[in-house]
Amino acid sequence: MTSGSLSAPGSDILDATTHDAKLEKSNILLLGPTGSGKTLLAQTIAQCLDVPFAICDCTTLTQAGYVGEDIESVIAKLLQDANYNVEKAQTGIVFLDEVDKIGAVPGIHQLRDVGGEGVQQGMLKMLEGTVVNVPERNAPRKLRGESVQVDTTNILFVASGAYNGLDRIVSRRKNEKYLGFGIPSAASPGRRAAHQAGVAHMSGGLSNAAEDNAEMDAYLKQVEARDLIEFGMIPEFVGRFPVLVPFHSLSEDLLVRILTEPRNAMVPQFQRLLAMDKVDLTFTAEALQAIAHLALERKTGARGLRAIVENILLEPMFEIPGSDVTSVHITEGVVQGHFNPIYTRTAETNSETGEGNNIDKNSIIVGSNEDEILELKRRL
């Protein structure tokens, strides 16, 4: 054998012209305003998929050795969901909720940011793929007992966060104009300044909430990795999430559909609640539109709907138990606070005295304006 035919170990792999492509995962980062359905999307996917799915809250995570949840607890939840089947857990999905809360806060570089930047640094290898030691089923959390090794190479990580104020960072990048001799400062204002700018923009700014949301959605569609880095995420962390998915704000029509269409919608929930006292609850289409308009102005997304409906039905839910009310009707005027809810009452007490035929329809309806009373009389 000649010396030319000798080859270094492993060179046949480098010189090969054909090779099998290895599929790798693409982690996903969801970002959008609060109440736009990020966590609900993850919960719905978990019910539909036949793979282990763990939803983890990033706000409780800290660096190893500090008070709080260790980063390995994320994989421990996934292993628990897979009934401690390691092979099944290694092809699962981990949903990291509120990931924007572990952003680095500027101004504390001299201290250890154990709940922010330190958590991002501890997650780097886990996101990319490494072997994580997870305590066994009955092992105490603080004692170093027997552990199970889980490979995270094929575990898909889906992170989500509101990133309040991120649209202000994008608009500043898009609209930067310098005039004169001033040189822009290289210091990044970071998460705290972005949050304050976002709060100021949400509380003031444009008078129309729909225009406000449309402007924010337009900026969120143009989010890049450098915007997230300026927000407070470290470059290595952002680089491990190649897919950025911005969520748009909810419009009035979508909020109306959220009130009525889903399987666990809010209006059927309250109808079932009042049905325990054998009372029917009805809303007009204009009332639902008014509720959606109020929620849009509050700028808390779909979560604001429940607060509004609870406030509207506060008095009826106290009046109904033990009374003769058979139905409650909510109109647009009730939602806006101009009128009281329309109650329909039974006429049994009046019919016993023989006066039921004369005042039946006048005593049925209580507490609304004349047009609505006439309309309800026409139906009766």
XYZ file of C-alpha atoms in Angstrom:
380
model
C 0.000 0.000 0.000
C 1.480 3.339 -1.022
C 1.598 6.353 1.169
C -0.728 8.240 -1.207
C -3.488 5.723 -0.666
C -3.312 6.234 3.087
C -5.875 8.729 4.388
C -6.337 10.394 7.725
C -9.125 9.030 9.937
C -12.440 10.699 9.121
C -11.376 12.127 5.785
C -13.725 9.745 3.950
C -16.632 11.559 5.627
C -15.319 14.961 4.536
C -14.612 13.783 0.991
C -17.973 12.080 0.496
C -20.049 13.595 -2.312
C -23.379 12.288 -1.022
C -24.728 12.432 2.476
C -28.076 12.200 4.224
C -29.574 15.541 5.192
C -30.270 15.854 8.891
C -33.413 17.765 9.762
C -33.057 20.271 12.561
C -35.698 22.077 14.567
C -36.552 25.764 14.250
C -37.515 27.288 17.572
C -40.366 29.816 17.463
C -40.769 33.163 19.230
C -44.319 34.567 19.492
C -44.668 38.259 20.267
C -47.705 40.474 20.424
C -49.856 42.636 22.705
C -51.382 41.296 25.883
C -54.654 39.427 25.485
C -54.078 38.476 21.831
C -54.221 34.701 22.410
C -50.595 33.534 22.624
C -51.014 31.293 25.663
C -54.461 30.130 24.531
C -52.923 29.020 21.233
C -50.397 26.903 23.110
C -53.072 25.355 25.336
C -55.221 24.499 22.313
C -52.279 22.913 20.483
C -51.493 20.858 23.596
C -54.996 19.360 23.503
C -54.793 18.538 19.796
C -51.284 17.065 19.547
C -50.302 13.599 20.687
C -46.849 14.651 21.895
C -45.722 15.718 25.372
C -46.381 19.418 25.847
C -45.210 21.496 28.810
C -46.150 25.134 29.479
C -43.539 26.823 31.684
C -43.587 30.281 33.249
C -40.283 32.111 32.824
C -40.983 34.631 35.580
C -40.062 32.111 38.302
C -36.812 30.917 36.704
C -33.461 31.885 38.214
C -29.861 30.869 37.765
C -28.706 27.648 39.379
C -28.009 28.063 43.078
C -30.477 30.899 43.709
C -33.953 30.870 45.196
C -36.487 30.035 42.487
C -37.041 27.405 39.830
C -33.939 25.995 38.185
C -33.771 25.973 34.407
C -33.817 22.153 34.402
C -37.349 22.298 35.837
C -38.555 23.174 32.325
C -37.491 19.743 31.074
C -38.742 18.132 34.298
C -42.280 19.360 33.519
C -42.025 17.920 30.010
C -40.813 14.583 31.409
C -43.687 14.585 33.866
C -46.169 15.187 31.037
C -44.634 12.222 29.165
C -45.197 10.020 32.249
C -41.398 9.807 32.684
C -40.923 8.143 29.298
C -37.570 9.659 28.258
C -37.783 8.694 24.563
C -41.230 10.246 24.240
C -40.171 13.392 26.116
C -37.212 13.905 23.771
C -39.644 14.641 20.893
C -41.933 16.956 22.862
C -42.720 20.669 22.804
C -41.840 23.174 25.537
C -43.777 26.459 25.650
C -41.858 29.209 27.454
C -44.454 31.768 28.538
C -43.628 35.387 29.504
C -40.131 35.115 28.058
C -39.828 38.906 27.810
C -39.687 39.081 31.639
C -36.174 37.557 31.620
C -34.821 40.420 29.520
C -31.731 42.145 30.876
C -32.452 45.358 32.796
C -29.917 48.109 31.968
C -28.024 49.844 34.718
C -27.236 46.846 36.938
C -24.214 45.482 35.083
C -22.162 45.565 38.254
C -24.555 43.061 39.877
C -25.531 39.534 38.895
C -28.849 39.617 37.065
C -29.897 36.169 38.293
C -33.511 36.444 37.147
C -32.897 38.059 33.767
C -29.726 37.798 31.737
C -28.462 34.902 33.861
C -31.520 32.795 32.917
C -30.954 33.528 29.221
C -27.341 32.411 29.494
C -28.349 29.227 31.292
C -30.911 28.386 28.599
C -28.525 28.682 25.632
C -27.305 25.092 25.454
C -30.705 23.699 26.372
C -32.342 25.535 23.446
C -29.733 24.369 20.962
C -29.485 20.786 22.143
C -27.667 19.207 25.063
C -28.094 16.471 27.650
C -29.918 17.780 30.721
C -29.895 15.969 34.058
C -33.423 15.900 35.437
C -34.256 14.551 38.928
C -36.177 11.295 39.024
C -39.849 11.064 39.828
C -39.702 10.984 43.628
C -36.334 12.675 44.133
C -36.353 15.765 46.420
C -35.744 18.996 44.547
C -32.798 20.293 46.552
C -31.064 16.963 47.182
C -28.782 15.674 44.446
C -30.154 12.166 44.120
C -30.650 9.942 41.103
C -31.212 11.835 37.859
C -32.446 11.054 34.362
C -30.591 12.266 31.286
C -32.756 13.937 28.612
C -31.407 15.017 25.219
C -32.994 18.325 24.139
C -31.783 18.215 20.505
C -35.212 17.299 19.108
C -37.354 19.187 21.650
C -39.118 22.155 20.032
C -39.068 25.341 22.109
C -41.839 27.887 21.556
C -41.354 31.153 23.469
C -43.951 33.891 23.846
C -43.957 37.345 25.358
C -45.900 40.601 25.212
C -42.717 42.688 24.679
C -44.506 45.849 25.754
C -42.850 48.846 24.070
C -41.082 46.836 21.355
C -43.006 48.724 18.657
C -41.486 51.968 19.990
C -38.009 50.510 19.487
C -38.874 49.531 15.905
C -40.332 52.963 15.145
C -37.221 54.626 16.548
C -35.053 52.467 14.290
C -37.229 53.172 11.246
C -37.505 56.923 11.801
C -33.976 57.797 12.924
C -32.938 61.149 11.434
C -29.904 63.130 12.544
C -29.245 66.770 11.800
C -26.270 68.850 12.828
C -23.132 67.812 14.641
C -24.680 65.532 17.269
C -23.652 61.868 17.269
C -26.294 59.406 18.468
C -25.535 57.742 21.760
C -24.508 54.097 21.513
C -26.139 53.241 24.828
C -29.289 51.159 24.509
C -32.244 52.371 26.604
C -33.273 48.736 27.085
C -36.370 47.075 28.427
C -37.289 49.606 31.112
C -37.271 52.589 28.736
C -39.142 50.604 26.082
C -41.763 49.631 28.650
C -42.208 53.247 29.771
C -42.474 54.425 26.165
C -45.023 51.702 25.480
C -47.121 52.635 28.522
C -47.034 56.325 27.578
C -48.038 55.468 24.045
C -50.887 53.197 25.166
C -52.272 55.691 27.683
C -52.005 58.750 25.458
C -51.169 59.051 21.799
C -53.863 58.683 19.198
C -57.442 59.256 20.201
C -58.689 56.269 18.203
C -57.773 52.900 19.715
C -58.169 51.129 16.346
C -55.612 53.458 14.731
C -53.324 52.951 17.718
C -53.445 49.172 17.321
C -52.984 49.360 13.548
C -49.835 51.439 14.005
C -48.460 49.001 16.584
C -49.220 45.990 14.351
C -47.448 47.614 11.410
C -44.295 48.082 13.491
C -44.408 44.587 15.014
C -44.448 43.067 11.517
C -41.018 44.642 10.939
C -39.382 43.329 14.118
C -35.822 42.105 13.653
C -33.337 40.414 15.949
C -31.577 43.707 16.720
C -34.802 45.152 18.106
C -35.090 42.261 20.550
C -31.426 42.709 21.499
C -32.069 46.386 22.230
C -35.074 45.352 24.326
C -32.793 43.334 26.600
C -32.404 39.857 25.100
C -28.822 38.717 24.558
C -27.778 38.049 20.919
C -27.056 34.362 21.531
C -30.578 33.842 22.907
C -32.299 35.644 20.023
C -30.213 33.761 17.467
C -31.613 30.447 18.694
C -35.158 31.525 17.719
C -35.034 31.813 13.921
C -38.823 32.089 13.503
C -40.400 35.337 14.778
C -44.217 35.379 14.747
C -45.869 38.753 15.516
C -49.493 38.599 16.713
C -51.828 41.374 15.591
C -54.181 43.206 17.929
C -57.806 42.155 18.179
C -60.372 44.279 16.343
C -63.947 44.973 17.466
C -65.383 42.280 15.192
C -62.944 39.697 16.540
C -63.789 40.642 20.122
C -67.511 40.165 19.378
C -66.764 36.724 17.958
C -64.682 35.886 21.044
C -67.693 36.747 23.215
C -70.025 34.316 21.476
C -68.373 31.778 19.153
C -65.740 29.715 21.044
C -66.717 26.517 22.819
C -66.059 28.136 26.201
C -67.170 31.628 25.212
C -67.939 34.282 27.810
C -71.614 34.956 27.045
C -72.592 31.247 27.290
C -70.661 31.081 30.577
C -72.771 33.827 32.138
C -75.946 32.403 30.601
C -75.204 29.096 32.284
C -74.399 30.899 35.538
C -77.793 32.650 35.592
C -79.536 29.475 34.404
C -78.763 27.986 37.835
C -81.453 30.368 39.123
C -83.670 29.541 36.111
C -83.123 32.967 34.542
C -82.512 33.588 30.845
C -79.813 36.087 29.861
C -79.888 37.787 26.443
C -77.706 40.406 24.765
C -78.558 42.489 21.724
C -76.068 42.619 18.851
C -75.515 46.318 19.593
C -74.721 45.490 23.232
C -72.041 42.995 22.204
C -70.563 45.592 19.852
C -70.513 48.161 22.667
C -68.755 45.690 25.006
C -66.118 45.038 22.327
C -65.653 48.789 21.826
C -65.077 49.330 25.542
C -62.562 46.471 25.659
C -60.717 47.949 22.683
C -60.395 51.287 24.492
C -59.049 49.621 27.639
C -56.253 48.052 25.546
C -56.053 44.823 27.517
C -57.178 42.577 24.664
C -59.640 39.754 25.205
C -58.963 39.782 28.965
C -60.797 43.110 29.257
C -64.068 41.535 28.103
C -64.652 39.619 31.330
C -64.147 42.712 33.503
C -66.732 44.625 31.461
C -69.338 41.839 31.471
C -68.829 41.271 35.214
C -69.426 44.977 35.841
C -72.610 44.971 33.732
C -74.052 41.873 35.420
C -72.980 42.787 38.957
C -76.395 44.156 39.968
C -78.469 41.427 38.225
C -76.428 38.664 39.884
C -77.307 40.149 43.302
C -80.952 40.850 42.445
C -81.836 37.515 40.850
C -81.392 34.914 43.653
C -84.653 34.506 45.569
C -86.590 36.922 43.318
C -89.329 36.427 40.713
C -87.106 37.453 37.773
C -87.306 35.056 34.820
C -85.044 36.799 32.285
C -82.506 39.625 31.983
C -82.075 41.574 28.743
C -78.921 43.672 28.120
C -79.040 46.465 25.524
C -76.513 48.977 24.252
C -77.753 51.619 26.709
C -77.156 49.241 29.629
C -73.551 48.664 28.516
C -72.928 52.402 28.228
C -74.369 52.962 31.708
C -77.361 55.067 30.643
C -80.090 52.559 31.628
C -80.652 49.655 33.985
C -80.929 46.043 32.743
C -84.393 44.956 31.585
C -85.916 42.404 33.993
C -88.846 40.162 33.099
C -90.774 39.070 36.188
C -93.484 36.486 36.782
C -97.038 37.792 37.336
C -98.043 35.085 39.833
C -98.299 37.447 42.797
C -100.551 39.832 40.885
C -102.795 37.112 39.438
C -103.619 35.825 42.941
C -105.278 39.141 43.821
C -107.262 39.232 40.575
C -105.372 42.233 39.172
C -103.086 40.263 36.913
C -105.036 40.914 33.690
C -104.921 44.682 34.105
C -101.287 45.257 35.062
C -99.623 42.120 33.741
C -97.645 43.664 30.890
C -96.888 46.858 32.757
C -95.418 45.003 35.724
C -93.318 42.608 33.659
C -90.668 45.104 32.588
C -88.593 47.120 35.012
C -85.772 49.581 34.589
C -85.187 50.757 31.005
C -86.136 53.530 28.591
C -89.525 53.779 26.831
C -88.416 52.599 23.363
C -86.899 49.428 24.753
C -89.991 48.773 26.902
C -92.264 49.141 23.857
C -90.082 46.791 21.837
C -90.161 44.179 24.589
C -93.941 44.541 24.974
C -94.303 43.914 21.239
C -92.396 40.662 21.632
C -94.556 39.581 24.568
